[in-house]
Coordinates of C-alpha atoms in Angstrom, one line a residue:
X1 CA -10.3 13.0 9.1
X2 CA -11.1 10.4 11.7
X3 CA -8.7 7.8 10.3
X4 CA -9.8 5.1 12.7
X5 CA -13.4 5.5 11.7
X6 CA -12.5 5.4 8.0
X7 CA -10.5 2.1 8.4
X8 CA -12.9 0.4 10.7
X9 CA -16.4 1.0 9.2
X10 CA -16.2 -0.6 5.8
X11 CA -15.3 -3.9 4.3
X12 CA -11.6 -4.5 3.8
X13 CA -12.0 -5.2 0.1
X14 CA -14.0 -2.0 -0.4
X15 CA -11.4 0.0 1.5
X16 CA -8.5 -1.4 -0.6
X17 CA -10.3 0.1 -3.6
X18 CA -11.3 3.3 -2.0
X19 CA -7.8 4.1 -0.9
X20 CA -6.8 4.5 -4.6
X21 CA -6.5 8.2 -5.3
X22 CA -5.8 9.3 -1.7
X23 CA -2.4 10.7 -0.9
X24 CA 0.1 9.1 1.4
X25 CA 2.6 11.4 3.0
X26 CA 5.7 10.7 5.1
X27 CA 7.3 13.6 7.1
X28 CA 10.9 12.5 7.5
X29 CA 14.4 13.8 8.4
X30 CA 15.0 14.1 4.6
X31 CA 11.9 16.2 4.2
X32 CA 8.4 15.5 3.0
X33 CA 7.6 12.7 0.6
X34 CA 4.1 12.1 -0.8
X35 CA 2.3 10.2 -3.5
X36 CA -1.0 9.1 -4.8
X37 CA -1.9 5.5 -4.0
X38 CA -2.3 3.7 -7.3
X39 CA -2.2 0.0 -6.3
X40 CA -3.2 -1.9 -3.2
X41 CA -3.8 -5.5 -2.0
X42 CA -6.3 -6.7 0.6
X43 CA -5.5 -9.3 3.2
X44 CA -8.3 -10.8 5.2
X45 CA -6.6 -12.0 8.3
X46 CA -7.2 -15.4 10.0
X47 CA -9.1 -16.9 7.0
X48 CA -6.6 -15.7 4.4
X49 CA -3.8 -18.2 3.7
X50 CA -1.6 -15.4 2.4
X51 CA -2.1 -13.1 5.4
X52 CA 0.5 -12.8 8.1
X53 CA -2.3 -13.3 10.7
X54 CA -3.6 -16.5 9.0
X55 CA -5.1 -18.9 11.4
X56 CA -4.8 -16.4 14.2
X57 CA -1.0 -16.1 14.1
X58 CA -0.1 -13.3 16.5
X59 CA 3.5 -12.3 17.2
X60 CA 5.2 -9.1 18.4
X61 CA 6.2 -8.4 14.8
X62 CA 2.7 -8.6 13.4
X63 CA 0.9 -7.1 16.4
X64 CA 0.2 -3.8 14.5
X65 CA -2.3 -5.8 12.4
X66 CA -4.3 -6.5 15.6
X67 CA -4.4 -2.8 16.6
X68 CA -7.0 -0.2 15.7
X69 CA -7.7 0.6 12.0
X70 CA -5.1 2.9 10.6
X71 CA -2.1 1.4 12.3
X72 CA 1.1 1.1 10.3
X73 CA 2.6 -2.4 9.9
X74 CA 6.1 -2.5 8.4
X75 CA 7.6 -5.9 7.7
X76 CA 10.5 -7.4 5.8
X77 CA 10.2 -9.6 2.7
X78 CA 13.5 -11.0 1.3
X79 CA 15.5 -8.1 2.9
X80 CA 13.1 -5.5 1.5
X81 CA 10.5 -3.5 3.5
X82 CA 6.8 -3.4 2.8
X83 CA 3.9 -1.6 4.6
X84 CA 0.4 -2.6 5.4
X85 CA -2.3 -0.5 7.0
X86 CA -4.4 -2.3 9.6
X87 CA -8.0 -2.5 8.7
X88 CA -11.0 -3.2 11.0
X89 CA -11.3 -2.8 14.8
X90 CA -8.8 -3.8 17.4
X91 CA -8.5 -7.6 17.4
X92 CA -9.5 -8.2 13.8
X93 CA -6.2 -8.4 11.9
X94 CA -7.0 -7.4 8.4
X95 CA -4.6 -5.3 6.3
X96 CA -4.1 -3.5 3.1
X97 CA -0.7 -3.5 1.4
X98 CA 0.2 -0.2 -0.3
X99 CA 1.9 -1.5 -3.4
X100 CA 2.6 1.6 -5.5
X101 CA 2.5 5.4 -5.4
X102 CA 2.6 8.1 -8.1
X103 CA 5.0 10.7 -6.7
X104 CA 3.9 14.2 -5.7
X105 CA 6.3 15.7 -3.2
X106 CA 10.0 15.0 -2.8
X107 CA 10.6 13.3 -6.2
X108 CA 14.2 14.6 -6.5
X109 CA 15.2 13.0 -3.2
X110 CA 13.2 9.9 -4.0
X111 CA 15.3 9.5 -7.2
X112 CA 18.5 9.9 -5.1
X113 CA 17.3 7.4 -2.5
X114 CA 16.5 4.8 -5.2
X115 CA 19.3 5.7 -7.7
X116 CA 16.5 5.4 -10.3
X117 CA 14.4 7.8 -12.3
X118 CA 11.0 7.5 -14.0
X119 CA 8.3 5.0 -13.1
X120 CA 10.8 2.6 -11.5
X121 CA 11.2 5.0 -8.5
X122 CA 8.0 4.0 -6.8
X123 CA 6.3 1.2 -8.9
X124 CA 6.4 -1.5 -6.2
X125 CA 5.9 -1.9 -2.5
X126 CA 9.5 -2.1 -1.5
X127 CA 10.5 0.5 -4.2
X128 CA 8.4 3.3 -2.8
X129 CA 9.5 2.5 0.8
X130 CA 13.1 2.8 -0.3
X131 CA 12.3 6.0 -2.3
X132 CA 10.8 7.5 0.9
X133 CA 14.0 6.6 2.8
X134 CA 12.3 4.1 5.1
X135 CA 15.1 1.7 6.1
X136 CA 13.8 0.0 9.2
X137 CA 10.7 -1.0 11.2
X138 CA 10.9 1.7 13.9
X139 CA 7.6 3.3 12.9
X140 CA 5.7 0.0 12.7
X141 CA 2.9 0.2 15.2
X142 CA 2.4 4.0 14.9
X143 CA -0.9 5.5 13.8
X144 CA -1.8 7.3 10.6
X145 CA -2.3 11.0 11.0
X146 CA -0.9 11.1 14.5
X147 CA 2.9 10.7 13.8
X148 CA 5.0 10.7 10.6
X149 CA 2.5 9.2 8.2
X150 CA -0.5 11.1 6.8
X151 CA -3.4 9.7 4.8
X152 CA -5.5 12.3 3.0
X153 CA -9.1 12.9 4.2
X154 CA -10.4 12.9 0.6
X155 CA -9.4 11.5 -2.7
X156 CA -7.0 13.9 -4.5
X157 CA -7.6 12.1 -7.8
X158 CA -10.4 9.8 -8.9
X159 CA -9.6 6.7 -10.9
X160 CA -11.4 6.4 -14.2
X161 CA -11.4 2.7 -13.8
X162 CA -10.2 0.2 -11.1
X163 CA -9.1 -3.2 -12.1
X164 CA -9.1 -6.2 -9.7
X165 CA -6.5 -8.9 -10.3
X166 CA -4.9 -11.7 -8.3
X167 CA -2.3 -10.6 -5.7
X168 CA 1.3 -10.7 -6.7
X169 CA 3.7 -13.3 -5.2
X170 CA 1.0 -15.4 -3.6
X171 CA 1.9 -18.9 -4.6
X172 CA 0.4 -22.3 -3.6
X173 CA -2.3 -20.8 -1.5
X174 CA -5.4 -21.8 -3.4
X175 CA -8.1 -20.7 -3.4
X176 CA -6.5 -17.5 -2.2
X177 CA -3.9 -17.4 -4.9
X178 CA -6.5 -16.8 -7.6
X179 CA -8.8 -14.4 -5.8
X180 CA -8.9 -10.9 -7.2
X181 CA -7.7 -9.0 -4.2
X182 CA -5.2 -6.6 -5.9
X183 CA -6.6 -3.3 -7.1
X184 CA -5.0 -0.9 -9.5
X185 CA -5.7 2.4 -11.2
X186 CA -6.1 1.1 -14.8
X187 CA -3.3 2.5 -17.0
X188 CA -1.4 4.3 -14.3
X189 CA 2.3 3.8 -15.2
X190 CA 3.4 3.6 -11.6
X191 CA 1.5 0.3 -11.1
X192 CA 3.9 -2.5 -10.5
X193 CA 4.8 -4.8 -13.4
X194 CA 2.5 -2.9 -15.8
X195 CA 3.4 -3.6 -19.4
X196 CA 4.2 -0.4 -21.4
X197 CA 1.4 -1.2 -23.8
X198 CA -1.1 -0.9 -20.9
X199 CA 0.2 2.5 -19.7
X200 CA -2.0 5.6 -20.2
X201 CA 0.6 8.3 -20.5
X202 CA -2.0 11.1 -21.1
X203 CA -4.2 10.9 -18.0
X204 CA -2.4 8.2 -15.9
X205 CA -5.8 6.6 -15.5
X206 CA -7.4 9.5 -13.6
X207 CA -10.7 11.3 -14.5

């Protein structure tokens, strides 16, 4: 898969939806971790008040957002780590936050890393990062499918339905607070903050 081509030739909002059902894999010192992407958030760079690159802000820390599509951007939020994938061509700092994964490989080690079991292991952006054993920003700026992180060429599962909602934790940024820029696999129990009544425990929201 030409990752750069994939992440540079479609609209950021469309890619945030299309990423659902692809696998994300991390080859680490602890072994291989992987999961299905079930939740994402789009960030539209300089025009987006919630984006780290809003108004053209460019620092050594957020520089990966300005790099070629498919570059890893790891950053800290309240002592937790999150990960975006840079979207669009070099110089256009859009990003998609991977918010939640449905585990495939390495679940036993994920549970040890998180000291949790069940859906809590990976149902949030900092949770899956901790589950994968990512404890620092060393790999920020590396490229997908060239180093430790692999994005699958094709969808492994297809969502039956995708819901668009406002992003989580974006406060006092209107009109950007209310925009539906978070995308979830409807009913997937690994989606963050999903009420039990909305969980589909039969198909997990896949076709």
